[in-house]
Coordinates of C-alpha atoms in Angstrom, one line a residue:
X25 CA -90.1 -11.4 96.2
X26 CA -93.8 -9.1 96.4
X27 CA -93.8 -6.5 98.8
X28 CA -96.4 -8.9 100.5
X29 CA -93.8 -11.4 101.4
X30 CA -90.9 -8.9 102.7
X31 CA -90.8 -8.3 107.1
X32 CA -91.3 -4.3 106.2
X33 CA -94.6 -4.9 104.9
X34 CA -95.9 -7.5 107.1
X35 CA -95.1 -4.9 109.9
X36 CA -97.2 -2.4 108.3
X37 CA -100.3 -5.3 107.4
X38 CA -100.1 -6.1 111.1
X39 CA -100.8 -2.7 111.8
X40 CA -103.2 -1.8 109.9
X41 CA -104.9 -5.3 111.5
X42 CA -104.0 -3.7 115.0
X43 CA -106.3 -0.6 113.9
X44 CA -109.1 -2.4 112.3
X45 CA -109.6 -6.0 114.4
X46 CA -112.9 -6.3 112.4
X47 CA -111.7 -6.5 109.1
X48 CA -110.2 -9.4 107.7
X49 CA -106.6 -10.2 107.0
X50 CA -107.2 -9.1 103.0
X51 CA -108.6 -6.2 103.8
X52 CA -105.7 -5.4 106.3
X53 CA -103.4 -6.5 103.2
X54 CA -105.5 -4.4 100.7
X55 CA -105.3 -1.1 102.5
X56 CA -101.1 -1.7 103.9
X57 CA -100.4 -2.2 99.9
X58 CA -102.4 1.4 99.5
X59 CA -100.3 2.8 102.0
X60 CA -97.2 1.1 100.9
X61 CA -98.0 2.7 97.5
X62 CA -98.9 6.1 98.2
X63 CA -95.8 6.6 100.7
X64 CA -93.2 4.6 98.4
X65 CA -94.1 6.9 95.2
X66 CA -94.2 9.9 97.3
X67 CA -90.4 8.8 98.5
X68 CA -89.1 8.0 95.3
X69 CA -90.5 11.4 93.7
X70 CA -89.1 13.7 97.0
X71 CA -85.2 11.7 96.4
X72 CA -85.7 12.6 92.5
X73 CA -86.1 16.1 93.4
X74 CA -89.3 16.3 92.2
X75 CA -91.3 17.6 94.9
X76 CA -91.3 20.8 95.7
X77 CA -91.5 22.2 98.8
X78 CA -90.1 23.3 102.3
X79 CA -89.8 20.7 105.0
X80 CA -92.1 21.4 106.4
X81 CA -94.6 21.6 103.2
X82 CA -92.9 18.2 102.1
X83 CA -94.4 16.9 105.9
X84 CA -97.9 18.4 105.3
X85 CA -97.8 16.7 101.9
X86 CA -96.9 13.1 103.3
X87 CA -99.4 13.7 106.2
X88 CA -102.3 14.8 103.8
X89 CA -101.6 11.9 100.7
X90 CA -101.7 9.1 103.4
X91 CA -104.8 10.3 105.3
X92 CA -106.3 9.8 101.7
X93 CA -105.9 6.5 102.1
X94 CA -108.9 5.0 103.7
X95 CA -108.3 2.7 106.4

């Protein structure tokens, strides 16, 4: 089933709709799969071990990759 189907996703599309009521529901769908994207590769890289870092770098990290997102 696409991420676009599954109740996890459709929470974050509704929010991203909640944030920008003037866009469209694709555009709301386009940017939740850019977020989806950016925070599931940054996940499955940090449970590899592959990211370096303190906690509170790894935070920073998460924080600064998902403002890169444009909403």
């Amino acid at each position: 089933r696409p991420a676009v189907a599954r109740p996890t996703f459709l929470v974050l599309r509704d929010a991203v709709a909640r944030v920008r009521p003037g866009a469209g529901p694709a555009a709301a769908e386009e940017v939740a799969l850019r977020l989806w994207s950016h925070a599931h590769g940054l996940v499955s890289l940090e449970l590899a071990g592959l990211l370096p870092g303190t906690p509170g770098e790894l935070e920073t990290r998460y924080v600064q990759a998902l403002r890169a997102v444009r909403l």
